[in-house]
Amino acid sequence: MEIKKLLLSSLLICSIFLSKAQDSSSSEYATMYIMRSSGTMGLGAFSAFIDDSLVCHLNNNRYSIHTLDPGLHKFQARADGKKAKKNIKSLEIKISPGQNYYLIIDVIDHYFTGTISLIEVTENTARKMFPKLKEDHDCGL
Amino acid sequence: MRMKKIVISLLICFACNLQLTAQNDTTHSSSAKVYILRATGFSGSLVNFRAWVNDSVICKLANNHYSVHHIRPGTYTFYATSFDTYKMQQNGFEMQVEAGKTYYLRMVIKKRMFDSFLYLQDITENSATSVLSKCKPQVDCKL
């Protein structure tokens, strides 16, 4: 009977340690939110790239969540397409573990064209935007 | 004797100047620096947009320009309006301003089906540097 109790208690302690280890491993990464609220500018889904690889086809009034390793990363947005372009200016951010980052896909109109770019905003701005946006789970990939 | 007076008066002037510059430095360190940036593209480019803090206009900004303001710590609501629009609760951006910090507020135009909506966005220093590189300082805020 005592052995059973000992075994159970050791199992409990092990499970507590394991859950703590999982918590610490999740804080080793950073969370990136990519948001889009561009109004009537651009009807299709915009493509978002992280380190030249496509991570999301983002529709208007949607946001996507991505987990990132710490370090310097390159972010880019385009109106369409599956590959990042070298002639489009990308945003470089040094990612720290356990932090949240918020990017907005921004559209600026010119005489005949429009420019799509990524702007990093503060948590204060992002918190005000989230109630109007829906999460995009599958990202259309 | 006259030389002595001149030297003493110069010394007094120098001391006063030092004290004044010191006071300026302390006032700046006890206030926050707020950049208001405007690079809104073609839409409304002929009009100066107004930047408000609570109930007063602090600057009328031309396109591709920015202005810098030193604001005392506290909670403020920042607005951006055009000449024909009024500040509304929905385009107000409430922000807690802390001493010694720098904030970057960017004017954004969101086009909707029948109208457009002008508001302010708090952006990070990383993004602000790329926007600032395209903008000129607004020398006269036209108040």
Short mmCIF file of C-alpha atoms in Angstrom, two decimals:
data_model
loop_
_atom_site.label_atom_id
_atom_site.label_comp_id
_atom_site.label_asym_id
_atom_site.label_seq_id
_atom_site.Cartn_x
_atom_site.Cartn_y
_atom_site.Cartn_z
CA MET A 1 0.00 0.00 0.00
CA GLU A 2 2.84 2.33 0.95
CA ILE A 3 4.69 1.55 -2.28
CA LYS A 4 1.57 2.49 -4.23
CA LYS A 5 1.39 5.83 -2.39
CA LEU A 6 5.07 6.48 -3.04
CA LEU A 7 4.68 5.68 -6.71
CA LEU A 8 1.65 7.96 -7.03
CA SER A 9 3.38 10.86 -5.28
CA SER A 10 6.52 10.47 -7.41
CA LEU A 11 4.34 10.43 -10.56
CA LEU A 12 2.61 13.63 -9.38
CA ILE A 13 5.93 15.36 -8.73
CA CYS A 14 7.23 14.24 -12.15
CA SER A 15 4.13 15.60 -13.91
CA ILE A 16 4.50 18.96 -12.10
CA PHE A 17 8.15 19.19 -13.18
CA LEU A 18 7.27 18.25 -16.76
CA SER A 19 4.53 20.91 -17.00
CA LYS A 20 6.98 23.53 -15.64
CA ALA A 21 9.56 22.47 -18.19
CA GLN A 22 6.96 22.86 -20.97
CA ASP A 23 6.11 26.38 -19.70
CA SER A 24 9.73 27.44 -19.77
CA SER A 25 10.17 26.01 -23.28
CA SER A 26 7.18 28.05 -24.58
CA SER A 27 8.76 31.26 -23.24
CA GLU A 28 11.88 30.49 -25.27
CA TYR A 29 9.94 31.62 -28.34
CA ALA A 30 8.39 34.91 -29.30
CA THR A 31 4.87 35.47 -30.62
CA MET A 32 4.28 37.51 -33.75
CA TYR A 33 0.84 38.90 -34.58
CA ILE A 34 0.30 39.98 -38.18
CA MET A 35 -2.81 42.15 -38.56
CA ARG A 36 -4.66 43.64 -41.50
CA SER A 37 -7.30 46.35 -41.36
CA SER A 38 -6.80 48.18 -44.65
CA GLY A 39 -10.40 49.24 -45.38
CA THR A 40 -11.43 49.04 -49.04
CA MET A 41 -7.82 49.18 -50.29
CA GLY A 42 -6.95 45.79 -51.80
CA LEU A 43 -9.75 43.27 -52.20
CA GLY A 44 -7.66 40.08 -52.29
CA ALA A 45 -5.73 38.30 -49.57
CA PHE A 46 -2.26 39.78 -48.97
CA SER A 47 0.74 37.48 -48.64
CA ALA A 48 2.92 37.75 -45.54
CA PHE A 49 6.45 36.34 -45.52
CA ILE A 50 8.82 35.59 -42.66
CA ASP A 51 12.44 35.02 -43.72
CA ASP A 52 11.37 34.72 -47.39
CA SER A 53 8.88 31.93 -46.74
CA LEU A 54 5.13 32.42 -47.09
CA VAL A 55 3.39 32.19 -43.72
CA CYS A 56 -0.06 33.60 -44.40
CA HIS A 57 -2.59 34.76 -47.00
CA LEU A 58 -4.29 37.39 -44.90
CA ASN A 59 -7.74 38.77 -45.71
CA ASN A 60 -9.02 42.15 -44.57
CA ASN A 61 -9.99 42.51 -40.88
CA ARG A 62 -8.09 39.35 -39.92
CA TYR A 63 -4.96 38.57 -37.89
CA SER A 64 -2.66 35.57 -37.70
CA ILE A 65 -0.38 34.34 -34.90
CA HIS A 66 3.11 32.94 -35.48
CA THR A 67 5.73 31.55 -33.14
CA LEU A 68 9.30 32.64 -33.79
CA ASP A 69 12.79 31.72 -32.62
CA PRO A 70 14.82 34.54 -31.08
CA GLY A 71 17.18 36.38 -33.41
CA LEU A 72 17.04 38.68 -36.40
CA HIS A 73 14.11 37.99 -38.74
CA LYS A 74 12.97 39.53 -42.02
CA PHE A 75 9.32 40.34 -42.69
CA GLN A 76 7.68 41.24 -45.97
CA ALA A 77 4.16 41.72 -47.35
CA ARG A 78 2.91 41.58 -50.94
CA ALA A 79 -0.45 41.90 -52.64
CA ASP A 80 -0.21 38.38 -53.99
CA GLY A 81 2.25 35.60 -54.77
CA LYS A 82 3.97 32.73 -53.07
CA LYS A 83 7.54 33.98 -53.13
CA ALA A 84 9.14 36.99 -51.44
CA LYS A 85 10.65 39.57 -53.79
CA LYS A 86 14.09 41.08 -53.36
CA ASN A 87 13.09 44.52 -54.65
CA ILE A 88 10.38 44.93 -52.00
CA LYS A 89 11.74 46.53 -48.84
CA SER A 90 11.46 44.17 -45.90
CA LEU A 91 11.27 45.00 -42.23
CA GLU A 92 13.97 43.54 -39.99
CA ILE A 93 13.25 42.97 -36.32
CA LYS A 94 15.48 41.50 -33.64
CA ILE A 95 13.21 39.06 -31.83
CA SER A 96 13.69 38.45 -28.09
CA PRO A 97 12.32 35.34 -26.36
CA GLY A 98 9.00 35.53 -24.51
CA GLN A 99 8.00 38.84 -26.16
CA ASN A 100 4.97 39.69 -28.29
CA TYR A 101 5.36 41.62 -31.55
CA TYR A 102 2.61 43.24 -33.59
CA LEU A 103 2.84 43.96 -37.30
CA ILE A 104 0.25 45.75 -39.41
CA ILE A 105 -0.05 45.33 -43.16
CA ASP A 106 -0.34 48.91 -44.31
CA VAL A 107 -1.48 50.22 -47.71
CA ILE A 108 -0.52 53.70 -48.88
CA ASP A 109 -2.05 54.94 -52.13
CA HIS A 110 -0.06 56.92 -54.68
CA TYR A 111 -1.22 58.56 -57.95
CA PHE A 112 -1.80 55.34 -59.87
CA THR A 113 -0.52 52.60 -57.59
CA GLY A 114 -0.45 51.57 -53.95
CA THR A 115 2.39 50.47 -51.68
CA ILE A 116 2.01 47.59 -49.27
CA SER A 117 4.36 47.60 -46.31
CA LEU A 118 4.66 46.24 -42.79
CA ILE A 119 4.63 48.55 -39.78
CA GLU A 120 5.49 47.42 -36.27
CA VAL A 121 3.05 48.88 -33.75
CA THR A 122 3.02 48.92 -29.96
CA GLU A 123 0.86 46.68 -27.81
CA ASN A 124 -1.31 49.69 -26.95
CA THR A 125 -2.31 50.13 -30.62
CA ALA A 126 -2.73 46.38 -31.16
CA ARG A 127 -5.04 46.02 -28.14
CA LYS A 128 -7.36 48.63 -29.64
CA MET A 129 -7.39 46.84 -33.00
CA PHE A 130 -8.02 43.27 -31.83
CA PRO A 131 -11.77 43.66 -30.99
CA LYS A 132 -12.45 44.57 -34.66
CA LEU A 133 -10.40 41.68 -36.10
CA LYS A 134 -10.94 37.93 -36.39
CA GLU A 135 -8.23 35.30 -36.06
CA ASP A 136 -7.24 33.50 -39.26
CA HIS A 137 -6.40 29.94 -38.18
CA ASP A 138 -5.48 28.22 -41.44
CA CYS A 139 -4.06 31.33 -43.20
CA GLY A 140 -5.33 30.05 -46.57
CA LEU A 141 -2.26 27.85 -47.09
CA MET B 1 38.33 99.13 -12.50
CA ARG B 2 36.21 99.15 -15.62
CA MET B 3 37.88 95.94 -16.81
CA LYS B 4 37.02 94.27 -13.49
CA LYS B 5 33.35 95.24 -13.89
CA ILE B 6 33.24 93.86 -17.42
CA VAL B 7 34.83 90.60 -16.31
CA ILE B 8 32.39 90.27 -13.38
CA SER B 9 29.35 91.03 -15.58
CA LEU B 10 30.55 88.51 -18.17
CA LEU B 11 30.97 85.89 -15.44
CA ILE B 12 27.44 86.59 -14.15
CA CYS B 13 26.03 86.30 -17.68
CA PHE B 14 27.89 83.02 -18.19
CA ALA B 15 26.59 81.63 -14.87
CA CYS B 16 23.00 82.64 -15.72
CA ASN B 17 23.28 81.01 -19.15
CA LEU B 18 24.58 77.80 -17.58
CA GLN B 19 21.70 77.80 -15.11
CA LEU B 20 19.14 78.33 -17.89
CA THR B 21 20.50 75.50 -20.03
CA ALA B 22 20.48 73.24 -16.99
CA GLN B 23 16.83 74.15 -16.36
CA ASN B 24 15.95 73.35 -20.00
CA ASP B 25 17.61 69.96 -19.72
CA THR B 26 15.73 69.14 -16.54
CA THR B 27 12.40 70.18 -18.05
CA HIS B 28 13.05 67.97 -21.10
CA SER B 29 13.99 64.97 -18.97
CA SER B 30 10.82 65.40 -16.92
CA SER B 31 8.67 65.42 -20.07
CA ALA B 32 8.00 62.91 -22.82
CA LYS B 33 8.94 63.40 -26.46
CA VAL B 34 6.09 62.78 -28.88
CA TYR B 35 6.72 62.57 -32.62
CA ILE B 36 3.70 63.00 -34.87
CA LEU B 37 4.36 61.63 -38.34
CA ARG B 38 2.41 62.02 -41.53
CA ALA B 39 3.18 60.04 -44.68
CA THR B 40 -0.34 59.32 -45.88
CA GLY B 41 0.29 59.10 -49.62
CA PHE B 42 -1.90 60.69 -52.28
CA SER B 43 -5.15 60.85 -50.26
CA GLY B 44 -5.68 64.31 -48.79
CA SER B 45 -2.14 65.35 -49.69
CA LEU B 46 -3.18 68.95 -50.42
CA VAL B 47 -4.67 69.43 -46.95
CA ASN B 48 -2.83 70.00 -43.68
CA PHE B 49 -4.04 67.49 -41.10
CA ARG B 50 -4.52 68.69 -37.54
CA ALA B 51 -2.99 66.87 -34.57
CA TRP B 52 -4.85 67.38 -31.30
CA VAL B 53 -3.94 66.69 -27.69
CA ASN B 54 -7.14 66.57 -25.64
CA ASP B 55 -8.90 69.82 -26.64
CA SER B 56 -6.14 71.78 -28.34
CA VAL B 57 -4.51 71.62 -31.76
CA ILE B 58 -0.74 71.19 -31.41
CA CYS B 59 0.21 71.11 -35.07
CA LYS B 60 -1.11 71.35 -38.61
CA LEU B 61 0.94 68.83 -40.54
CA ALA B 62 1.61 68.74 -44.28
CA ASN B 63 2.10 65.44 -46.06
CA ASN B 64 5.54 63.78 -45.59
CA HIS B 65 6.30 65.92 -42.54
CA TYR B 66 6.70 65.31 -38.83
CA SER B 67 6.58 67.43 -35.68
CA VAL B 68 8.15 66.91 -32.25
CA HIS B 69 6.44 67.88 -28.99
CA HIS B 70 7.51 67.77 -25.36
CA ILE B 71 4.56 66.73 -23.23
CA ARG B 72 4.23 66.44 -19.47
CA PRO B 73 3.58 62.93 -18.09
CA GLY B 74 -0.07 61.92 -17.79
CA THR B 75 -2.92 60.37 -19.73
CA TYR B 76 -3.87 62.16 -22.93
CA THR B 77 -6.16 61.55 -25.87
CA PHE B 78 -4.57 62.26 -29.24
CA TYR B 79 -6.69 62.96 -32.31
CA ALA B 80 -6.06 63.53 -36.00
CA THR B 81 -8.57 65.48 -38.05
CA SER B 82 -8.84 67.15 -41.41
CA PHE B 83 -9.99 70.77 -41.89
CA ASP B 84 -13.60 69.67 -42.42
CA THR B 85 -13.85 66.92 -39.80
CA TYR B 86 -14.19 67.17 -36.05
CA LYS B 87 -12.50 65.09 -33.42
CA MET B 88 -14.64 62.14 -32.46
CA GLN B 89 -14.41 59.57 -29.72
CA GLN B 90 -13.82 56.83 -32.29
CA ASN B 91 -10.70 58.43 -33.77
CA GLY B 92 -9.22 59.34 -30.39
CA PHE B 93 -6.12 57.50 -29.23
CA GLU B 94 -5.78 57.43 -25.45
CA MET B 95 -2.24 57.00 -24.22
CA GLN B 96 -0.37 57.08 -20.92
CA VAL B 97 2.67 59.31 -21.44
CA GLU B 98 5.68 58.68 -19.19
CA ALA B 99 8.58 61.05 -18.48
CA GLY B 100 11.80 60.52 -20.43
CA LYS B 101 10.19 58.26 -23.04
CA THR B 102 9.76 58.83 -26.77
CA TYR B 103 6.52 58.04 -28.56
CA TYR B 104 5.86 57.90 -32.29
CA LEU B 105 2.31 58.58 -33.47
CA ARG B 106 1.59 58.01 -37.12
CA MET B 107 -1.38 59.44 -39.01
CA VAL B 108 -3.28 56.78 -40.94
CA ILE B 109 -6.09 57.11 -43.49
CA LYS B 110 -8.43 54.15 -43.71
CA LYS B 111 -10.57 54.26 -46.84
CA ARG B 112 -14.07 52.92 -46.48
CA MET B 113 -16.84 52.42 -49.02
CA PHE B 114 -18.24 55.97 -48.97
CA ASP B 115 -15.86 57.91 -46.73
CA SER B 116 -12.40 57.75 -45.22
CA PHE B 117 -11.35 57.64 -41.61
CA LEU B 118 -8.33 59.45 -40.17
CA TYR B 119 -6.70 58.27 -36.94
CA LEU B 120 -3.40 57.93 -35.06
CA GLN B 121 -1.35 54.81 -34.47
CA ASP B 122 1.41 54.34 -31.89
CA ILE B 123 4.33 52.71 -33.74
CA THR B 124 7.68 51.39 -32.51
CA GLU B 125 11.00 53.17 -32.94
CA ASN B 126 12.12 50.51 -35.42
CA SER B 127 9.27 51.33 -37.84
CA ALA B 128 9.36 55.05 -37.07
CA THR B 129 12.94 55.42 -38.29
CA SER B 130 11.98 54.20 -41.78
CA VAL B 131 8.96 56.58 -41.86
CA LEU B 132 11.06 59.49 -40.51
CA SER B 133 13.65 58.99 -43.26
CA LYS B 134 10.95 59.89 -45.83
CA CYS B 135 9.68 62.93 -43.88
CA LYS B 136 10.88 66.46 -43.24
CA PRO B 137 10.48 68.33 -39.95
CA GLN B 138 7.49 70.70 -39.88
CA VAL B 139 9.21 73.98 -39.02
CA ASP B 140 6.04 76.03 -38.63
CA CYS B 141 3.03 74.25 -37.14
CA LYS B 142 0.71 76.98 -38.61
CA LEU B 143 -1.21 77.57 -35.38
#
